[in-house]
């Protein structure tokens, strides 16, 4: 508010193949920077003004509230058609997991130099641990509300020769409980001034 700044950024959909997964880091970085600039342009965000905001002596504080997703991309090689059913048979070459949704937004804004906090809801599972470790490795502050009745949203995409074959999603589409809403409000009331 003090800087009259608002950041709106969505990375968008990212399709991977074995070739993509094997690209070097600088190439991936270049693609992401290009997507960032295009997104800024599309949303009428002036990159120079954004840069001044993040390079000022006062570090902006940003709170991200939303669903964190674990995205997994599985690069495959087609082997042919199954003899048992009319389906394609593929061999898994490699897979890679990424933090997505509100988690990746917090990571991107953190990389810009902001003091980021993430408020999100996760299941009590291995994917939640993956998210915690990833955010912790980048020194992103987070408050996780755990829900034992739902999984952490997980999307697994199978790709062959730069074509998405299909996606498997593990998610829950019911509303959060009143208890969780109260926990969120309590955390916001305590921390929003800081």
C-alpha positions as protocol buffer text, in pm:
chain_id: "A"
residue {
  index: 1
  type: UNK
  ca { x: 0 y: 0 z: 0 }
}
residue {
  index: 2
  type: UNK
  ca { x: 273 y: 245 z: 92 }
}
residue {
  index: 3
  type: UNK
  ca { x: 437 y: 201 z: -249 }
}
residue {
  index: 4
  type: UNK
  ca { x: 104 y: 185 z: -432 }
}
residue {
  index: 5
  type: UNK
  ca { x: 220 y: -146 z: -576 }
}
residue {
  index: 6
  type: UNK
  ca { x: 36 y: -465 z: -647 }
}
residue {
  index: 7
  type: UNK
  ca { x: 188 y: -781 z: -790 }
}
residue {
  index: 8
  type: UNK
  ca { x: -22 y: -1011 z: -1000 }
}
residue {
  index: 9
  type: UNK
  ca { x: 165 y: -1296 z: -1163 }
}
residue {
  index: 10
  type: UNK
  ca { x: 71 y: -1641 z: -1286 }
}
residue {
  index: 11
  type: UNK
  ca { x: 339 y: -1862 z: -1431 }
}
residue {
  index: 12
  type: UNK
  ca { x: 96 y: -2053 z: -1651 }
}
residue {
  index: 13
  type: UNK
  ca { x: 102 y: -2406 z: -1776 }
}
residue {
  index: 14
  type: UNK
  ca { x: 437 y: -2568 z: -1834 }
}
residue {
  index: 15
  type: UNK
  ca { x: 466 y: -2874 z: -2058 }
}
residue {
  index: 16
  type: UNK
  ca { x: 772 y: -3095 z: -2023 }
}
residue {
  index: 17
  type: UNK
  ca { x: 932 y: -3379 z: -2215 }
}
residue {
  index: 18
  type: UNK
  ca { x: 1250 y: -3576 z: -2161 }
}
residue {
  index: 19
  type: UNK
  ca { x: 1428 y: -3320 z: -2376 }
}
residue {
  index: 20
  type: UNK
  ca { x: 1291 y: -3036 z: -2164 }
}
residue {
  index: 21
  type: UNK
  ca { x: 1381 y: -3208 z: -1838 }
}
residue {
  index: 22
  type: UNK
  ca { x: 1739 y: -3246 z: -1960 }
}
residue {
  index: 23
  type: UNK
  ca { x: 1785 y: -2882 z: -2066 }
}
residue {
  index: 24
  type: UNK
  ca { x: 2046 y: -2686 z: -1879 }
}
residue {
  index: 25
  type: UNK
  ca { x: 1950 y: -2447 z: -1601 }
}
residue {
  index: 26
  type: UNK
  ca { x: 2027 y: -2129 z: -1795 }
}
residue {
  index: 27
  type: UNK
  ca { x: 1790 y: -2229 z: -2074 }
}
residue {
  index: 28
  type: UNK
  ca { x: 1510 y: -2299 z: -1827 }
}
residue {
  index: 29
  type: UNK
  ca { x: 1586 y: -1971 z: -1650 }
}
residue {
  index: 30
  type: UNK
  ca { x: 1568 y: -1781 z: -1982 }
}
residue {
  index: 31
  type: UNK
  ca { x: 1226 y: -1932 z: -2061 }
}
residue {
  index: 32
  type: UNK
  ca { x: 1090 y: -1839 z: -1718 }
}
residue {
  index: 33
  type: UNK
  ca { x: 1223 y: -1483 z: -1739 }
}
residue {
  index: 34
  type: UNK
  ca { x: 1064 y: -1449 z: -2082 }
}
residue {
  index: 35
  type: UNK
  ca { x: 729 y: -1575 z: -1944 }
}
residue {
  index: 36
  type: UNK
  ca { x: 759 y: -1331 z: -1654 }
}
residue {
  index: 37
  type: UNK
  ca { x: 812 y: -1032 z: -1886 }
}
residue {
  index: 38
  type: UNK
  ca { x: 523 y: -1139 z: -2107 }
}
residue {
  index: 39
  type: UNK
  ca { x: 298 y: -1179 z: -1803 }
}
residue {
  index: 40
  type: UNK
  ca { x: 397 y: -834 z: -1675 }
}
residue {
  index: 41
  type: UNK
  ca { x: 320 y: -682 z: -2013 }
}
residue {
  index: 42
  type: UNK
  ca { x: -15 y: -860 z: -2035 }
}
residue {
  index: 43
  type: UNK
  ca { x: -114 y: -733 z: -1688 }
}
residue {
  index: 44
  type: UNK
  ca { x: 15 y: -376 z: -1745 }
}
residue {
  index: 45
  type: UNK
  ca { x: 288 y: -414 z: -1485 }
}
residue {
  index: 46
  type: UNK
  ca { x: 587 y: -189 z: -1548 }
}
residue {
  index: 47
  type: UNK
  ca { x: 900 y: -397 z: -1489 }
}
residue {
  index: 48
  type: UNK
  ca { x: 1116 y: -90 z: -1414 }
}
residue {
  index: 49
  type: UNK
  ca { x: 867 y: 26 z: -1147 }
}
residue {
  index: 50
  type: UNK
  ca { x: 853 y: -326 z: -1005 }
}
residue {
  index: 51
  type: UNK
  ca { x: 1232 y: -337 z: -999 }
}
residue {
  index: 52
  type: UNK
  ca { x: 1250 y: -1 z: -815 }
}
residue {
  index: 53
  type: UNK
  ca { x: 1004 y: -130 z: -557 }
}
residue {
  index: 54
  type: UNK
  ca { x: 1211 y: -440 z: -488 }
}
residue {
  index: 55
  type: UNK
  ca { x: 1544 y: -256 z: -499 }
}
residue {
  index: 56
  type: UNK
  ca { x: 1436 y: 14 z: -257 }
}
residue {
  index: 57
  type: UNK
  ca { x: 1575 y: 12 z: 95 }
}
residue {
  index: 58
  type: UNK
  ca { x: 1238 y: -91 z: 230 }
}
residue {
  index: 59
  type: UNK
  ca { x: 1173 y: -457 z: 149 }
}
residue {
  index: 60
  type: UNK
  ca { x: 808 y: -511 z: 57 }
}
residue {
  index: 61
  type: UNK
  ca { x: 616 y: -764 z: 262 }
}
residue {
  index: 62
  type: UNK
  ca { x: 391 y: -991 z: 59 }
}
residue {
  index: 63
  type: UNK
  ca { x: 139 y: -1242 z: 191 }
}
residue {
  index: 64
  type: UNK
  ca { x: 30 y: -1516 z: -48 }
}
residue {
  index: 65
  type: UNK
  ca { x: -289 y: -1703 z: 42 }
}
residue {
  index: 66
  type: UNK
  ca { x: -395 y: -1998 z: -170 }
}
residue {
  index: 67
  type: UNK
  ca { x: -375 y: -2360 z: -269 }
}
residue {
  index: 68
  type: UNK
  ca { x: -30 y: -2511 z: -295 }
}
residue {
  index: 69
  type: UNK
  ca { x: 3 y: -2788 z: -550 }
}
residue {
  index: 70
  type: UNK
  ca { x: 272 y: -3045 z: -606 }
}
residue {
  index: 71
  type: UNK
  ca { x: 326 y: -3091 z: -979 }
}
residue {
  index: 72
  type: UNK
  ca { x: 508 y: -3394 z: -1112 }
}
residue {
  index: 73
  type: UNK
  ca { x: 613 y: -3431 z: -1474 }
}
residue {
  index: 74
  type: UNK
  ca { x: 692 y: -3781 z: -1600 }
}
residue {
  index: 75
  type: UNK
  ca { x: 888 y: -3806 z: -1924 }
}
residue {
  index: 76
  type: UNK
  ca { x: 808 y: -4129 z: -2109 }
}
residue {
  index: 77
  type: UNK
  ca { x: 905 y: -4318 z: -2421 }
}
residue {
  index: 78
  type: UNK
  ca { x: 628 y: -4486 z: -2622 }
}
residue {
  index: 79
  type: UNK
  ca { x: 665 y: -4864 z: -2660 }
}
residue {
  index: 80
  type: UNK
  ca { x: 351 y: -4940 z: -2861 }
}
residue {
  index: 81
  type: UNK
  ca { x: -6 y: -5055 z: -2806 }
}
residue {
  index: 82
  type: UNK
  ca { x: -106 y: -5293 z: -2530 }
}
residue {
  index: 83
  type: UNK
  ca { x: -215 y: -5643 z: -2629 }
}
residue {
  index: 84
  type: UNK
  ca { x: -471 y: -5645 z: -2344 }
}
residue {
  index: 85
  type: UNK
  ca { x: -655 y: -5320 z: -2416 }
}
residue {
  index: 86
  type: UNK
  ca { x: -653 y: -5036 z: -2671 }
}
residue {
  index: 87
  type: UNK
  ca { x: -409 y: -4820 z: -2475 }
}
residue {
  index: 88
  type: UNK
  ca { x: -60 y: -4688 z: -2537 }
}
residue {
  index: 89
  type: UNK
  ca { x: 223 y: -4849 z: -2341 }
}
residue {
  index: 90
  type: UNK
  ca { x: 505 y: -4619 z: -2233 }
}
residue {
  index: 91
  type: UNK
  ca { x: 827 y: -4659 z: -2041 }
}
residue {
  index: 92
  type: UNK
  ca { x: 904 y: -4403 z: -1772 }
}
residue {
  index: 93
  type: UNK
  ca { x: 1234 y: -4228 z: -1841 }
}
residue {
  index: 94
  type: UNK
  ca { x: 1241 y: -3984 z: -1550 }
}
residue {
  index: 95
  type: UNK
  ca { x: 1021 y: -3769 z: -1334 }
}
residue {
  index: 96
  type: UNK
  ca { x: 1058 y: -3439 z: -1157 }
}
residue {
  index: 97
  type: UNK
  ca { x: 847 y: -3274 z: -886 }
}
residue {
  index: 98
  type: UNK
  ca { x: 788 y: -2903 z: -848 }
}
residue {
  index: 99
  type: UNK
  ca { x: 603 y: -2685 z: -600 }
}
residue {
  index: 100
  type: UNK
  ca { x: 311 y: -2524 z: -782 }
}
residue {
  index: 101
  type: UNK
  ca { x: 6 y: -2308 z: -718 }
}
residue {
  index: 102
  type: UNK
  ca { x: 44 y: -2053 z: -439 }
}
residue {
  index: 103
  type: UNK
  ca { x: 376 y: -2216 z: -346 }
}
residue {
  index: 104
  type: UNK
  ca { x: 542 y: -2129 z: -676 }
}
residue {
  index: 105
  type: UNK
  ca { x: 401 y: -1776 z: -662 }
}
residue {
  index: 106
  type: UNK
  ca { x: 563 y: -1729 z: -319 }
}
residue {
  index: 107
  type: UNK
  ca { x: 893 y: -1866 z: -455 }
}
residue {
  index: 108
  type: UNK
  ca { x: 891 y: -1626 z: -752 }
}
residue {
  index: 109
  type: UNK
  ca { x: 813 y: -1322 z: -540 }
}
residue {
  index: 110
  type: UNK
  ca { x: 1076 y: -1431 z: -288 }
}
residue {
  index: 111
  type: UNK
  ca { x: 1330 y: -1440 z: -573 }
}
residue {
  index: 112
  type: UNK
  ca { x: 1241 y: -1079 z: -652 }
}
residue {
  index: 113
  type: UNK
  ca { x: 1358 y: -985 z: -303 }
}
residue {
  index: 114
  type: UNK
  ca { x: 1031 y: -947 z: -113 }
}
residue {
  index: 115
  type: UNK
  ca { x: 973 y: -1065 z: 242 }
}
residue {
  index: 116
  type: UNK
  ca { x: 721 y: -1339 z: 156 }
}
residue {
  index: 117
  type: UNK
  ca { x: 483 y: -1534 z: 376 }
}
residue {
  index: 118
  type: UNK
  ca { x: 263 y: -1815 z: 248 }
}
residue {
  index: 119
  type: UNK
  ca { x: -65 y: -1919 z: 409 }
}
residue {
  index: 120
  type: UNK
  ca { x: -191 y: -2248 z: 265 }
}
residue {
  index: 121
  type: UNK
  ca { x: -379 y: -2569 z: 336 }
}
residue {
  index: 122
  type: UNK
  ca { x: -213 y: -2910 z: 289 }
}
residue {
  index: 123
  type: UNK
  ca { x: -290 y: -3271 z: 367 }
}
residue {
  index: 124
  type: UNK
  ca { x: -89 y: -3474 z: 614 }
}
residue {
  index: 125
  type: UNK
  ca { x: 118 y: -3662 z: 358 }
}
residue {
  index: 126
  type: UNK
  ca { x: 453 y: -3691 z: 178 }
}
residue {
  index: 127
  type: UNK
  ca { x: 363 y: -3411 z: -63 }
}
residue {
  index: 128
  type: UNK
  ca { x: 316 y: -3172 z: 232 }
}
residue {
  index: 129
  type: UNK
  ca { x: 664 y: -3265 z: 351 }
}
residue {
  index: 130
  type: UNK
  ca { x: 801 y: -3198 z: 1 }
}
residue {
  index: 131
  type: UNK
  ca { x: 641 y: -2850 z: 9 }
}
residue {
  index: 132
  type: UNK
  ca { x: 777 y: -2773 z: 357 }
}
residue {
  index: 133
  type: UNK
  ca { x: 1130 y: -2877 z: 261 }
}
residue {
  index: 134
  type: UNK
  ca { x: 1121 y: -2677 z: -63 }
}
residue {
  index: 135
  type: UNK
  ca { x: 991 y: -2360 z: 100 }
}
residue {
  index: 136
  type: UNK
  ca { x: 1231 y: -2399 z: 394 }
}
residue {
  index: 137
  type: UNK
  ca { x: 1528 y: -2438 z: 158 }
}
residue {
  index: 138
  type: UNK
  ca { x: 1443 y: -2096 z: 12 }
}
residue {
  index: 139
  type: UNK
  ca { x: 1378 y: -1934 z: 352 }
}
residue {
  index: 140
  type: UNK
  ca { x: 1013 y: -1864 z: 275 }
}
residue {
  index: 141
  type: UNK
  ca { x: 800 y: -1813 z: 583 }
}
residue {
  index: 142
  type: UNK
  ca { x: 487 y: -2021 z: 580 }
}
residue {
  index: 143
  type: UNK
  ca { x: 185 y: -2115 z: 785 }
}
residue {
  index: 144
  type: UNK
  ca { x: 33 y: -2446 z: 690 }
}
residue {
  index: 145
  type: UNK
  ca { x: -313 y: -2547 z: 799 }
}
residue {
  index: 146
  type: UNK
  ca { x: -320 y: -2927 z: 790 }
}
residue {
  index: 147
  type: UNK
  ca { x: -626 y: -3127 z: 694 }
}
residue {
  index: 148
  type: UNK
  ca { x: -617 y: -3499 z: 766 }
}
residue {
  index: 149
  type: UNK
  ca { x: -930 y: -3552 z: 554 }
}
residue {
  index: 150
  type: UNK
  ca { x: -782 y: -3434 z: 224 }
}
residue {
  index: 151
  type: UNK
  ca { x: -461 y: -3495 z: 33 }
}
residue {
  index: 152
  type: UNK
  ca { x: -222 y: -3221 z: -64 }
}
residue {
  index: 153
  type: UNK
  ca { x: -327 y: -3135 z: -419 }
}
residue {
  index: 154
  type: UNK
  ca { x: -103 y: -3338 z: -649 }
}
residue {
  index: 155
  type: UNK
  ca { x: -101 y: -3334 z: -1029 }
}
residue {
  index: 156
  type: UNK
  ca { x: 105 y: -3587 z: -1222 }
}
residue {
  index: 157
  type: UNK
  ca { x: 146 y: -3532 z: -1596 }
}
residue {
  index: 158
  type: UNK
  ca { x: 273 y: -3798 z: -1834 }
}
residue {
  index: 159
  type: UNK
  ca { x: 453 y: -3663 z: -2138 }
}
residue {
  index: 160
  type: UNK
  ca { x: 591 y: -3833 z: -2445 }
}
residue {
  index: 161
  type: UNK
  ca { x: 775 y: -3654 z: -2725 }
}
residue {
  index: 162
  type: UNK
  ca { x: 662 y: -3311 z: -2601 }
}
residue {
  index: 163
  type: UNK
  ca { x: 297 y: -3417 z: -2596 }
}
residue {
  index: 164
  type: UNK
  ca { x: 95 y: -3448 z: -2277 }
}
residue {
  index: 165
  type: UNK
  ca { x: -60 y: -3794 z: -2275 }
}
residue {
  index: 166
  type: UNK
  ca { x: -274 y: -3750 z: -1966 }
}
residue {
  index: 167
  type: UNK
  ca { x: -283 y: -3611 z: -1613 }
}
residue {
  index: 168
  type: UNK
  ca { x: -364 y: -3783 z: -1288 }
}
residue {
  index: 169
  type: UNK
  ca { x: -492 y: -3553 z: -1011 }
}
residue {
  index: 170
  type: UNK
  ca { x: -519 y: -3631 z: -644 }
}
residue {
  index: 171
  type: UNK
  ca { x: -727 y: -3358 z: -485 }
}
residue {
  index: 172
  type: UNK
  ca { x: -1030 y: -3278 z: -277 }
}
residue {
  index: 173
  type: UNK
  ca { x: -1298 y: -3040 z: -397 }
}
residue {
  index: 174
  type: UNK
  ca { x: -1494 y: -2986 z: -78 }
}
residue {
  index: 175
  type: UNK
  ca { x: -1480 y: -2664 z: 123 }
}
residue {
  index: 176
  type: UNK
  ca { x: -1250 y: -2628 z: 419 }
}
residue {
  index: 177
  type: UNK
  ca { x: -1406 y: -2676 z: 761 }
}
residue {
  index: 178
  type: UNK
  ca { x: -1524 y: -2399 z: 993 }
}
residue {
  index: 179
  type: UNK
  ca { x: -1242 y: -2499 z: 1230 }
}
residue {
  index: 180
  type: UNK
  ca { x: -987 y: -2437 z: 955 }
}
residue {
  index: 181
  type: UNK
  ca { x: -1146 y: -2103 z: 862 }
}
residue {
  index: 182
  type: UNK
  ca { x: -1115 y: -1998 z: 1228 }
}
residue {
  index: 183
  type: UNK
  ca { x: -751 y: -2110 z: 1235 }
}
residue {
  index: 184
  type: UNK
  ca { x: -681 y: -1906 z: 919 }
}
residue {
  index: 185
  type: UNK
  ca { x: -853 y: -1598 z: 1064 }
}
residue {
  index: 186
  type: UNK
  ca { x: -669 y: -1635 z: 1394 }
}
residue {
  index: 187
  type: UNK
  ca { x: -334 y: -1650 z: 1213 }
}
residue {
  index: 188
  type: UNK
  ca { x: -426 y: -1348 z: 996 }
}
residue {
  index: 189
  type: UNK
  ca { x: -540 y: -1142 z: 1295 }
}
residue {
  index: 190
  type: UNK
  ca { x: -214 y: -1218 z: 1476 }
}
residue {
  index: 191
  type: UNK
  ca { x: 22 y: -1167 z: 1182 }
}
residue {
  index: 192
  type: UNK
  ca { x: -132 y: -923 z: 937 }
}
residue {
  index: 193
  type: UNK
  ca { x: 2 y: -616 z: 1121 }
}
residue {
  index: 194
  type: UNK
  ca { x: 357 y: -753 z: 1109 }
}
